[in-house]
Coordinates of C-alpha atoms in Angstrom, one line a residue:
M1 CA 144.1 104.1 21.8
D2 CA 145.5 107.5 22.8
Y3 CA 148.3 107.9 25.3
R4 CA 150.3 110.8 26.6
P5 CA 153.6 111.2 24.7
I6 CA 156.9 111.4 26.4
D7 CA 157.5 115.0 27.8
H8 CA 159.2 117.0 25.1
S9 CA 161.6 118.4 27.7
F10 CA 163.1 114.9 28.0
L11 CA 165.8 115.7 25.3
P12 CA 165.6 119.5 25.0
I13 CA 167.7 121.3 22.4
G14 CA 171.3 121.5 23.7
T15 CA 171.3 118.1 25.4
H16 CA 174.7 116.5 25.2
L17 CA 174.8 112.9 24.0
I18 CA 177.6 110.4 23.5
I19 CA 176.6 107.8 20.9
K20 CA 178.8 104.8 20.3
N21 CA 178.7 102.9 17.0
P22 CA 176.2 105.3 15.3
S23 CA 174.8 104.8 11.8
Y24 CA 173.1 107.3 9.4
K25 CA 169.6 106.5 8.2
I26 CA 167.0 108.3 6.1
A27 CA 163.9 109.0 8.1
A28 CA 160.3 109.0 6.8
D29 CA 160.5 112.8 6.2
N30 CA 163.7 112.2 4.0
N31 CA 165.9 113.8 6.6
T32 CA 169.2 112.2 7.6
I33 CA 169.2 110.9 11.2
I34 CA 171.7 109.4 13.5
H35 CA 170.6 105.9 14.5
S36 CA 171.7 103.4 17.2
N37 CA 170.3 99.9 17.8
N38 CA 171.5 99.6 21.4
P39 CA 170.2 101.8 24.2
E40 CA 173.4 101.1 26.1
D41 CA 175.3 103.0 23.4
V42 CA 173.4 106.2 24.0
I43 CA 174.7 108.1 27.1
I44 CA 173.2 111.4 28.3
I45 CA 175.8 113.8 29.7
E46 CA 175.1 116.5 32.3
H47 CA 174.4 119.8 30.7
H48 CA 177.3 121.7 32.1
N49 CA 180.2 119.2 32.2
D50 CA 183.1 121.5 31.4
E51 CA 185.6 118.7 32.0
L52 CA 184.3 116.9 28.9
F53 CA 183.0 119.8 26.7
G54 CA 184.7 122.9 28.0
D55 CA 187.0 123.3 24.9
I56 CA 184.5 122.2 22.3
K57 CA 182.9 124.8 20.0
W58 CA 179.3 123.9 19.0
S59 CA 177.6 125.0 15.9
T60 CA 174.2 124.6 14.3
D61 CA 172.2 126.0 11.3
L62 CA 169.1 126.2 13.5
L63 CA 169.7 129.7 14.9
N64 CA 167.2 131.0 17.4
E65 CA 166.0 134.5 16.4
K66 CA 166.0 135.5 20.1
E67 CA 169.7 134.4 20.4
V68 CA 170.6 136.6 17.4
E69 CA 168.8 139.7 18.7
A70 CA 169.2 139.5 22.5
E71 CA 172.2 141.3 23.7
T72 CA 171.4 142.4 27.3
A73 CA 170.4 140.7 30.5
D74 CA 167.1 142.6 30.4
D75 CA 166.3 141.0 27.1
F76 CA 166.9 137.5 28.5
Q77 CA 164.9 138.4 31.6
S78 CA 161.9 139.4 29.4
Y79 CA 162.1 136.2 27.4
G80 CA 162.4 134.2 30.6
D81 CA 159.4 136.0 32.2
D82 CA 157.3 135.2 29.1
Y83 CA 158.2 131.5 29.4
F84 CA 157.6 131.6 33.2
I85 CA 154.1 133.0 32.8
S86 CA 153.2 130.2 30.3
N87 CA 154.5 127.7 32.9
N88 CA 157.4 126.6 30.7
Y89 CA 159.9 126.8 33.5
T90 CA 162.6 124.8 31.8
A91 CA 162.8 127.4 28.9
A92 CA 162.5 130.2 31.5
I93 CA 165.6 128.9 33.3
D94 CA 167.5 128.7 30.1
E95 CA 166.8 132.4 29.3
Y96 CA 167.5 133.6 32.9
S97 CA 170.8 131.6 32.8
K98 CA 171.9 133.4 29.6
G99 CA 171.3 136.7 31.3
I100 CA 173.2 135.6 34.4
E101 CA 176.1 134.7 32.2
L102 CA 176.2 138.3 31.2
E103 CA 175.6 139.7 34.7
P104 CA 176.4 137.0 37.3
Q105 CA 175.2 139.3 40.2
N106 CA 171.9 140.2 38.6
I107 CA 169.6 139.8 41.7
T108 CA 166.4 139.8 39.7
L109 CA 167.5 137.1 37.3
L110 CA 168.8 134.9 40.1
A111 CA 165.6 135.4 42.1
N112 CA 163.4 134.5 39.1
R113 CA 165.6 131.5 38.3
A114 CA 165.4 130.3 41.9
E115 CA 161.6 130.4 41.7
A116 CA 161.6 128.5 38.4
F117 CA 163.9 125.9 39.9
L118 CA 161.4 125.5 42.8
R119 CA 158.5 125.0 40.4
L120 CA 160.5 122.2 38.7
S121 CA 161.4 120.6 42.1
Q122 CA 165.1 121.3 41.5
F123 CA 165.6 122.3 45.1
R124 CA 169.4 122.2 45.3
N125 CA 169.7 124.6 42.3
A126 CA 167.1 126.9 43.9
L127 CA 169.0 126.9 47.1
G128 CA 172.2 127.8 45.3
D129 CA 170.6 130.8 43.6
A130 CA 169.0 132.0 46.8
E131 CA 172.2 131.8 48.8
I132 CA 174.1 133.8 46.0
I133 CA 171.4 136.6 46.3
L134 CA 171.6 136.7 50.1
K135 CA 175.4 137.0 49.9
Y136 CA 175.0 140.3 48.0
E137 CA 171.7 141.4 49.6
P138 CA 171.3 139.8 53.0
N139 CA 167.8 141.3 53.6
H140 CA 166.3 140.1 50.3
I141 CA 162.9 138.8 51.5
K142 CA 162.0 136.7 48.6
A143 CA 165.4 135.1 48.4
A144 CA 165.2 134.2 52.2
F145 CA 161.7 132.7 51.7
R146 CA 162.9 130.6 48.7
K147 CA 165.9 129.5 50.6
G148 CA 163.6 128.3 53.4
K149 CA 161.4 126.5 51.0
A150 CA 164.4 124.8 49.2
L151 CA 165.8 123.7 52.5
C152 CA 162.5 122.3 53.5
D153 CA 162.1 120.3 50.2
L154 CA 165.7 119.1 50.6
K155 CA 164.6 117.7 54.1
R156 CA 167.0 120.0 55.9
Y157 CA 164.3 121.0 58.3
H158 CA 166.4 122.4 61.2
E159 CA 168.1 124.9 58.8
A160 CA 164.8 125.7 57.1
I161 CA 163.2 126.5 60.5
I162 CA 166.1 128.8 61.4
T163 CA 165.9 130.6 58.0
L164 CA 162.1 131.1 58.2
Q165 CA 162.1 132.1 61.9
D166 CA 164.7 134.8 61.1
L167 CA 162.6 136.0 58.1
H168 CA 159.4 135.9 60.2
Q169 CA 161.0 138.1 62.8
R170 CA 162.1 140.6 60.2
L171 CA 158.6 140.7 58.6
E172 CA 157.0 141.2 62.0
T173 CA 158.4 144.7 62.2
D174 CA 158.1 145.4 58.4
T175 CA 155.5 148.1 57.7
D176 CA 155.5 147.7 53.9
R177 CA 152.0 146.4 53.1
S178 CA 153.2 144.9 49.8
N179 CA 155.1 142.3 51.9
A180 CA 151.9 141.1 53.6
P181 CA 151.4 138.1 51.3
I182 CA 154.9 136.8 51.8
K183 CA 154.6 137.4 55.5
Q184 CA 151.5 135.1 55.5
S185 CA 153.2 132.6 53.3
T186 CA 156.2 132.6 55.7
E187 CA 154.0 131.9 58.7
Q188 CA 152.2 129.1 57.0
L189 CA 155.5 127.5 55.7
L190 CA 157.1 127.8 59.1
E191 CA 154.3 125.9 60.8
H192 CA 154.3 123.3 58.0
V193 CA 158.1 122.8 58.3
K194 CA 157.7 122.2 62.1
I195 CA 155.2 119.5 61.4
L196 CA 157.5 117.9 58.8
A197 CA 160.4 118.1 61.3
S198 CA 158.4 116.3 63.9
E199 CA 157.4 113.6 61.4
N200 CA 161.0 113.1 60.2
K201 CA 162.5 113.0 63.7
N202 CA 159.8 111.4 65.9
G203 CA 157.6 109.5 63.4
K204 CA 154.6 111.4 64.6
Y205 CA 152.0 111.5 61.9
D206 CA 148.4 112.8 62.0
Y207 CA 146.9 109.8 60.2
T208 CA 143.3 111.1 60.1
R209 CA 144.5 114.4 58.5
I210 CA 146.8 112.6 56.0
I211 CA 143.9 110.2 55.0
N212 CA 141.6 113.2 54.5
E213 CA 144.3 114.9 52.5
Y214 CA 144.8 111.8 50.3
C215 CA 141.0 111.4 49.7
E216 CA 140.7 115.0 48.7
R217 CA 143.7 115.2 46.5
A218 CA 142.8 111.9 44.8
K219 CA 139.8 113.5 43.1
I220 CA 139.7 113.4 39.3
R221 CA 137.6 115.4 36.8
K222 CA 137.1 115.3 33.1
G223 CA 139.4 117.7 31.2
S224 CA 138.7 119.7 28.2
R225 CA 139.7 116.8 26.0
H226 CA 137.5 114.4 27.9
N227 CA 140.6 112.9 29.6
D228 CA 140.9 112.3 33.3
E229 CA 142.9 114.9 35.2
W230 CA 143.6 115.8 38.8
I231 CA 141.5 118.5 40.4
Y232 CA 144.6 119.3 42.4
K233 CA 147.7 119.9 40.2
S234 CA 149.9 117.2 41.7
G235 CA 147.2 114.8 42.6
P236 CA 147.7 112.5 45.7
R237 CA 151.4 113.3 46.0
L238 CA 151.3 114.4 49.7
D239 CA 153.3 117.1 51.3
H240 CA 154.6 114.9 54.2
T241 CA 158.1 113.5 54.8
D242 CA 160.1 110.5 55.6
F243 CA 160.9 108.7 58.8
L244 CA 163.4 105.9 59.6
F245 CA 163.4 103.9 62.8
E246 CA 166.9 104.0 64.1
D247 CA 167.1 100.4 65.1
I248 CA 167.1 98.9 61.6
E249 CA 169.9 99.0 59.1
I250 CA 170.8 97.7 55.6
R251 CA 173.3 94.9 55.6
S252 CA 174.6 92.2 53.3
V253 CA 172.3 89.1 53.2
E254 CA 173.7 85.8 51.9
G255 CA 172.2 85.0 48.5
K256 CA 170.1 88.1 48.4
G257 CA 172.5 91.0 48.1
R258 CA 171.4 93.6 50.7
G259 CA 168.4 93.7 53.0
W260 CA 167.0 95.4 56.2
I261 CA 168.1 93.8 59.5
A262 CA 166.9 94.5 63.0
K263 CA 169.6 95.9 65.2
C264 CA 167.6 95.0 68.4
D265 CA 164.4 93.3 69.4
I266 CA 161.4 95.2 67.8
P267 CA 157.9 95.0 69.2
E268 CA 154.8 94.3 67.0
N269 CA 153.3 97.2 65.1
T270 CA 156.4 99.4 65.4
L271 CA 156.6 102.1 62.8
L272 CA 159.8 101.2 61.0
M273 CA 159.8 103.6 58.1
V274 CA 157.7 106.2 56.2
S275 CA 159.1 106.7 52.7
K276 CA 158.2 109.4 50.2
A277 CA 158.4 108.1 46.7
F278 CA 161.3 109.1 44.5
S279 CA 158.7 109.2 41.6
V280 CA 155.2 107.8 41.0
V281 CA 153.1 107.6 37.8
Y282 CA 149.3 107.0 37.8
S283 CA 147.7 105.2 34.9
H284 CA 145.3 108.0 33.9
E285 CA 148.4 110.3 33.6
V286 CA 149.6 108.3 30.6
L287 CA 146.2 107.3 29.2
R288 CA 144.7 110.3 27.6
H289 CA 141.2 108.9 27.0
N290 CA 139.2 106.0 28.5
M291 CA 140.0 102.7 26.7
Q292 CA 137.7 101.7 23.9
S293 CA 134.9 99.4 25.0
N294 CA 136.1 96.6 22.8
I295 CA 139.4 96.3 24.7
T296 CA 139.2 93.9 27.6
S297 CA 139.8 94.9 31.1
D298 CA 142.9 92.7 31.4
K299 CA 144.4 94.1 28.2
T300 CA 143.7 97.7 29.4
T301 CA 145.5 96.9 32.7
C302 CA 148.4 95.5 30.8
I303 CA 148.7 98.5 28.4
A304 CA 148.4 100.9 31.3
S305 CA 151.0 99.1 33.3
S306 CA 153.5 99.1 30.4
L307 CA 152.9 102.8 29.7
C308 CA 153.3 103.6 33.4
N309 CA 156.6 101.8 33.5
E310 CA 157.8 103.7 30.4
E311 CA 156.7 107.0 31.9
L312 CA 158.4 106.2 35.3
I313 CA 161.7 105.5 33.5
T314 CA 161.3 108.9 31.7
R315 CA 160.5 110.8 34.9
V316 CA 163.4 109.2 36.9
T317 CA 165.8 109.9 34.0
Q318 CA 164.6 113.6 33.8
K319 CA 165.0 114.0 37.6
L320 CA 168.6 112.6 37.5
L321 CA 169.4 114.9 34.5
E322 CA 168.2 117.9 36.4
E323 CA 169.6 116.9 39.8
P324 CA 172.5 114.5 39.3
Y325 CA 173.3 114.3 43.0
H326 CA 170.4 111.8 43.2
C327 CA 172.3 109.4 41.0
Q328 CA 174.2 107.8 43.8
E329 CA 171.1 106.7 45.8
V330 CA 169.3 105.5 42.7
Y331 CA 172.2 103.6 41.3
Q332 CA 172.8 101.8 44.6
L333 CA 169.6 99.8 43.9
Y334 CA 169.8 96.4 42.4
Y335 CA 169.6 96.5 38.6
G336 CA 170.5 92.9 37.6
L337 CA 174.3 93.0 37.8
N338 CA 175.1 94.4 41.2
L339 CA 173.8 91.8 43.7
G340 CA 176.9 92.1 45.8
K341 CA 178.7 95.4 46.5
P342 CA 177.0 98.1 44.5
D343 CA 179.0 99.5 41.5
K344 CA 180.5 102.9 41.6
I345 CA 178.6 105.0 39.0
N346 CA 179.8 108.3 37.6
E347 CA 177.1 110.7 38.9
H348 CA 177.5 112.8 35.8
L349 CA 176.3 109.9 33.5
V350 CA 172.6 109.2 33.2
N351 CA 172.3 105.7 31.9
V352 CA 168.7 105.0 30.7
D353 CA 169.4 101.3 30.4
I354 CA 170.4 101.0 34.0
I355 CA 167.4 103.1 35.1
G356 CA 165.1 100.8 33.2
N357 CA 166.4 97.8 35.0
I358 CA 166.2 99.6 38.3
I359 CA 162.5 100.2 37.7
K360 CA 162.0 96.6 36.6
Y361 CA 163.5 95.2 39.8
N362 CA 162.5 97.8 42.4
S363 CA 159.2 99.5 41.4
F364 CA 156.1 99.0 43.5
V365 CA 152.5 98.8 42.1
L366 CA 150.3 101.5 43.5
E367 CA 147.6 99.7 45.6
S368 CA 146.2 102.1 48.2
G369 CA 144.4 100.6 51.2
I370 CA 142.0 103.5 51.2
I371 CA 138.9 103.4 49.0
V372 CA 138.4 106.6 47.0
E373 CA 136.0 107.6 44.3
N374 CA 138.4 106.7 41.5
D375 CA 140.3 103.5 41.2
L376 CA 143.9 104.7 41.2
N377 CA 146.5 102.4 39.6
G378 CA 150.0 103.0 38.7
V379 CA 153.7 102.4 39.6
G380 CA 156.3 104.1 41.7
L381 CA 159.9 103.9 42.9
W382 CA 160.7 104.1 46.6
I383 CA 164.4 104.1 47.5
L384 CA 164.7 102.6 51.0
P385 CA 161.7 100.2 50.8
S386 CA 163.4 98.7 47.7
Y387 CA 165.9 97.0 50.1
F388 CA 163.2 94.8 51.7
N389 CA 163.6 91.3 50.5
H390 CA 160.8 88.8 49.8
S391 CA 159.2 85.8 51.4
C392 CA 155.9 84.3 50.2
V393 CA 154.8 83.1 53.6
D394 CA 157.1 84.4 56.4
K395 CA 156.8 88.2 55.9
N396 CA 157.1 90.1 59.2
V397 CA 156.6 93.6 57.8
S398 CA 153.5 95.4 56.3
L399 CA 153.3 98.1 53.7
F400 CA 150.5 100.6 53.6
L401 CA 150.3 103.1 50.7
L402 CA 148.7 106.6 50.9
G403 CA 149.4 108.4 47.7
D404 CA 153.2 108.6 47.4
L405 CA 153.7 107.8 51.1
M406 CA 154.6 104.3 52.1
F407 CA 154.1 103.4 55.8
V408 CA 156.1 100.3 57.0
R409 CA 155.3 98.5 60.3
S410 CA 156.3 95.3 62.0
L411 CA 153.6 92.6 61.8
R412 CA 154.9 90.7 64.8
P413 CA 157.7 90.9 67.3
I414 CA 161.1 90.8 65.5
L415 CA 164.3 89.5 67.1
K416 CA 167.7 91.2 67.0
G417 CA 169.5 90.2 63.8
E418 CA 166.4 89.0 62.0
E419 CA 165.8 90.1 58.4
L420 CA 162.8 92.3 57.7
L421 CA 160.7 90.7 54.9
I422 CA 157.7 91.6 52.8
S423 CA 155.8 89.6 50.2
Y424 CA 156.2 90.6 46.5
R425 CA 153.4 88.1 45.7
S426 CA 150.7 86.8 48.0
A427 CA 151.1 83.3 49.5
D428 CA 147.6 82.3 48.5
S429 CA 148.3 82.7 44.7
S430 CA 149.5 79.6 42.9
Y431 CA 153.1 78.5 42.8
E432 CA 153.1 78.9 39.0
I433 CA 152.0 82.6 39.3
R434 CA 154.4 83.4 42.1
S435 CA 157.4 81.7 40.6
R436 CA 156.8 83.2 37.1
Y437 CA 156.9 86.7 38.6
L438 CA 159.8 86.1 41.0
N439 CA 161.9 84.5 38.3
S440 CA 161.3 87.5 36.1
I441 CA 163.1 89.6 38.7
D442 CA 165.9 87.1 39.4
I443 CA 164.5 85.7 42.7
D444 CA 164.7 82.0 43.6
C445 CA 162.5 82.1 46.7
K446 CA 163.5 79.6 49.4
C447 CA 160.7 80.3 51.8
R448 CA 159.0 77.3 53.5
L449 CA 156.1 77.4 51.0
C450 CA 158.2 77.5 47.9
E451 CA 160.6 74.7 49.1
L452 CA 157.6 72.5 49.9
E453 CA 156.0 73.1 46.5
K454 CA 159.3 72.4 44.7
S455 CA 159.6 69.1 46.6
E456 CA 156.1 67.8 46.0
A457 CA 155.7 64.9 43.6
P458 CA 154.4 65.7 40.1
E459 CA 151.4 63.4 40.8
T460 CA 150.5 65.5 43.8
T461 CA 150.7 68.8 41.8
Y462 CA 148.7 67.3 39.0
R463 CA 145.9 66.1 41.3
K464 CA 145.8 69.4 43.1
T465 CA 145.4 71.2 39.8
Q466 CA 142.7 68.7 38.7
L467 CA 140.7 69.3 41.9
I468 CA 140.9 73.1 41.6
N469 CA 139.9 73.0 38.0
T470 CA 136.9 70.8 38.8
F471 CA 135.7 73.3 41.4
E472 CA 136.3 76.4 39.2
K473 CA 134.6 75.0 36.0
L474 CA 131.9 72.6 37.3
I475 CA 130.9 73.9 40.8
K476 CA 131.6 77.6 41.2
P477 CA 129.5 78.7 38.3
K478 CA 126.4 77.1 39.9
I479 CA 126.7 78.5 43.3
L480 CA 125.1 82.0 43.0
N481 CA 121.9 80.9 41.3
N482 CA 121.6 77.4 42.9
D483 CA 120.9 76.4 46.5
D484 CA 121.2 72.6 45.7
P485 CA 122.4 71.0 48.9
S486 CA 124.4 68.4 46.9
L487 CA 126.9 71.2 46.1
I488 CA 127.9 71.1 49.8
K489 CA 129.0 67.5 49.6
R490 CA 130.9 68.1 46.4
I491 CA 132.8 71.1 47.8
E492 CA 133.5 69.3 51.1
K493 CA 135.0 66.3 49.2
I494 CA 137.3 68.6 47.2
I495 CA 138.4 70.4 50.4
S496 CA 139.1 67.2 52.2
E497 CA 141.2 65.8 49.4
L498 CA 143.2 69.0 49.0
R499 CA 143.9 69.1 52.7
N500 CA 145.0 65.5 52.6
L501 CA 147.5 66.2 49.8
R502 CA 149.3 68.6 52.3
K503 CA 148.3 67.0 55.6
E504 CA 151.8 67.2 57.0
H505 CA 151.8 71.0 56.5
P506 CA 148.3 72.2 57.2
D507 CA 149.5 75.8 57.8
L508 CA 150.8 75.9 54.3
E509 CA 147.7 74.7 52.6
F510 CA 146.1 77.8 51.1
D511 CA 144.1 76.3 48.2
T512 CA 141.1 75.7 50.4
L513 CA 140.8 79.2 51.8
E514 CA 138.4 80.5 49.1
L515 CA 136.7 77.1 48.9
N516 CA 135.9 77.2 52.6
K517 CA 134.6 80.7 52.3
I518 CA 132.3 79.6 49.5
L519 CA 131.3 76.4 51.4
S520 CA 130.2 78.7 54.3
F521 CA 128.2 80.8 51.9
V522 CA 126.4 77.7 50.5
Y523 CA 125.6 76.4 54.1
H524 CA 124.2 79.8 54.9
K525 CA 122.2 79.9 51.7
N526 CA 120.7 76.5 52.6
G527 CA 119.5 77.9 56.0
N528 CA 122.3 76.7 58.3
P529 CA 124.2 79.8 59.5
K530 CA 125.6 77.9 62.5
A531 CA 127.5 75.5 60.3
A532 CA 128.6 78.4 58.1
L533 CA 130.0 80.1 61.2
S534 CA 131.7 77.0 62.4
I535 CA 133.6 76.6 59.1
L536 CA 134.9 80.1 59.1
K537 CA 136.0 80.0 62.7
E538 CA 138.0 76.8 62.0
V539 CA 139.7 78.5 59.0
Y540 CA 140.5 81.6 61.1
N541 CA 142.1 79.6 63.9
L542 CA 144.3 77.8 61.4
Y543 CA 145.4 81.0 59.5
K544 CA 145.1 83.8 62.0
N545 CA 148.8 84.4 62.0
V546 CA 149.0 84.5 58.2
H547 CA 148.7 88.1 56.9
L548 CA 146.4 87.5 53.8
Q549 CA 143.7 89.9 52.6
I550 CA 141.2 87.0 52.4
I551 CA 141.4 86.5 56.2
N552 CA 140.0 89.9 56.8
Y553 CA 137.0 89.1 54.6
I554 CA 136.5 85.8 56.5
I555 CA 136.5 87.7 59.8
L556 CA 133.9 90.1 58.3
D557 CA 131.8 87.1 57.4
I558 CA 132.1 85.7 60.9
L559 CA 131.1 89.1 62.3
S560 CA 128.0 89.2 60.1
L561 CA 127.0 85.7 61.0
C562 CA 127.4 86.5 64.8
I563 CA 125.1 89.5 64.3
E564 CA 122.5 87.4 62.4
L565 CA 122.6 84.8 65.2
K566 CA 122.2 87.5 67.9
Q567 CA 125.6 86.6 69.4
M568 CA 126.3 90.3 69.9
E569 CA 129.0 90.0 72.6
E570 CA 131.0 87.7 70.4
A571 CA 130.4 89.9 67.4
R572 CA 132.0 92.8 69.2
E573 CA 135.0 90.7 69.9
W574 CA 135.3 89.8 66.2
F575 CA 134.8 93.5 65.3
D576 CA 137.8 94.4 67.5
I577 CA 139.9 91.7 65.8
V578 CA 139.2 92.9 62.3
L579 CA 139.5 96.6 63.4
K580 CA 143.1 96.0 64.6
R581 CA 144.0 93.9 61.5
L582 CA 142.7 96.6 59.2
T583 CA 144.1 99.7 60.9
G584 CA 147.2 98.3 62.6
P585 CA 149.4 98.7 59.5
I586 CA 148.6 102.4 59.4
L587 CA 147.9 103.4 63.1
G588 CA 150.1 100.9 64.9
K589 CA 149.5 99.9 68.5
F590 CA 147.1 101.9 70.7
E591 CA 148.2 103.7 73.9
D592 CA 144.9 105.4 74.7
E593 CA 142.3 102.8 73.7
V594 CA 139.3 105.2 73.6
N595 CA 141.0 107.7 71.3
W596 CA 142.7 105.0 69.3
K597 CA 139.4 103.3 68.6
K598 CA 137.8 106.6 67.5
E599 CA 140.6 107.1 65.0
A600 CA 140.5 103.4 64.0
Y601 CA 136.7 103.5 63.3
Y602 CA 137.3 106.4 60.9
V603 CA 140.3 104.7 59.2
A604 CA 138.5 101.4 59.0
E605 CA 135.5 103.0 57.3
K606 CA 137.9 104.3 54.6
I607 CA 139.4 100.9 54.1
F608 CA 136.1 98.9 54.3
P609 CA 133.1 101.2 54.2
V610 CA 130.9 98.3 55.5
M611 CA 132.7 98.6 58.9
N612 CA 130.7 101.7 59.7
S613 CA 127.4 99.9 59.4
K614 CA 128.6 96.9 61.4
A615 CA 129.7 99.2 64.2
K616 CA 126.3 100.9 64.3
L617 CA 124.6 97.5 64.5
L618 CA 126.7 96.6 67.5
G619 CA 126.1 100.0 69.1
L620 CA 129.7 100.9 69.0
I621 CA 129.1 104.2 67.2
S622 CA 126.1 106.4 66.8
D623 CA 124.3 107.3 63.6
N624 CA 125.8 110.8 63.6
F625 CA 129.3 109.5 64.0
N626 CA 131.7 111.4 61.6

């Protein structure tokens, strides 16, 4: 199995480390190495911490030929430009910095370094260089543009708009043809910043445009080494911004640490938050080649998940090394020891062990609701969504992922003072599966479902397991290729007994959901679509307020049966129900029903392509609908 190694810039030459309790060992190449058994004993220090290292003289026998020969700022600029052209921006910055040490007011070096910082997403550093240039040359066009871009990427949109508008006005009267490209870039960036400012302030998003952008940027091709690579350089990392609803806040929650609380009553389908990921990793970015055919799918998924987590830790660590001002927001997250008041962390210290635990407890699996050509899996870290606590069955908030954007909406009306909850694991998975995962991240869930399952007698649990195993092993394998009516009675008997085991809590009995869907299928296969429809309607009425993916599939089955039975008016009603369930988490509530439905049809087709054909059968859209 091939996988992408950790980026060599993770520990570049010159990185300062403090190693406690080191030992010396002989490596395989017979060189002496410094060894540490405990990751907590290795601490990475910010590159330019003069407080710690200002008086220390460093020496090495690994002299760089360029360092020996280079004596002028022009030499360092030349070296930096060579690295820049080869896309090695980290090395370019090092060379430009050496030149700037010789000539602190060298505008060319500062401008080049600012651009290199932008390429590495080190926006605060880029802004610093641009502002130094403008201090000495207020009319420096490229510096003004780079300042505007850095302000935009730092989410300081109002300042970015002012900077870019001023630059645009100057360029309007500029007759130098060589400035035409930057004039065009300024116009485009200014318009884009205005869109971002509206998103950030008002929560106004063009969802159709964003979905199209995601689908386009999620495209993958085979690289020169037969590995999967993005057609677009950054893949589905979308150039849109965050939004936060002003009437929710993070507060202390008894027994949970911190969580999101409603400051006032919140209506259903309210957009609460749009969050841009701090960092995301997709599985094909760490898997160089397709897995060998003799490796099972489950094992492939497990390996990819492990590698994605390792790579995410590396990328977050790199980002904190490059921009330590992010340390505070990252270290505020739960990492296993700070359930109460978050610890104060020295922002100059990048602790890989703490970062690893932060990823363990706070990362989200990448599961996009939009179907694209390639199955995109991975893992990511979102800062503000990490404060949502868990409930298996009583969640009141939905998450919808589009690339590295997470959209968060209320699923139902939420009262003032109520905690906002999501589900880390679905309620229709077994207690064993849910509790194993939740225990691994230090959660003892006390939702209604978990408390019920903890209180059930061992005999009840054993009998439930026995019934489910009987269905899975003896009945389910026969269904697809067998229309034996006797299967109906056997399935009905199992469903009846499972329901009876939890008869006092029918709304928390999820084991029969799949069984009822299959029972409906068997009835339909035996020529009784009316009975099949009746079963599914009963299930829907019982679980319609539970937000589980299987309910959407059940509604689609109801819709198909209504169409088959020529119950077209009822079919349209079911179509509207599933349309709102599918698209509500992304589009929210509708104000103009006609325009909302047009957009909803488009979104629904991306989520469930079968929706388009259903809509055509019902006469809701034409064959040339696009």
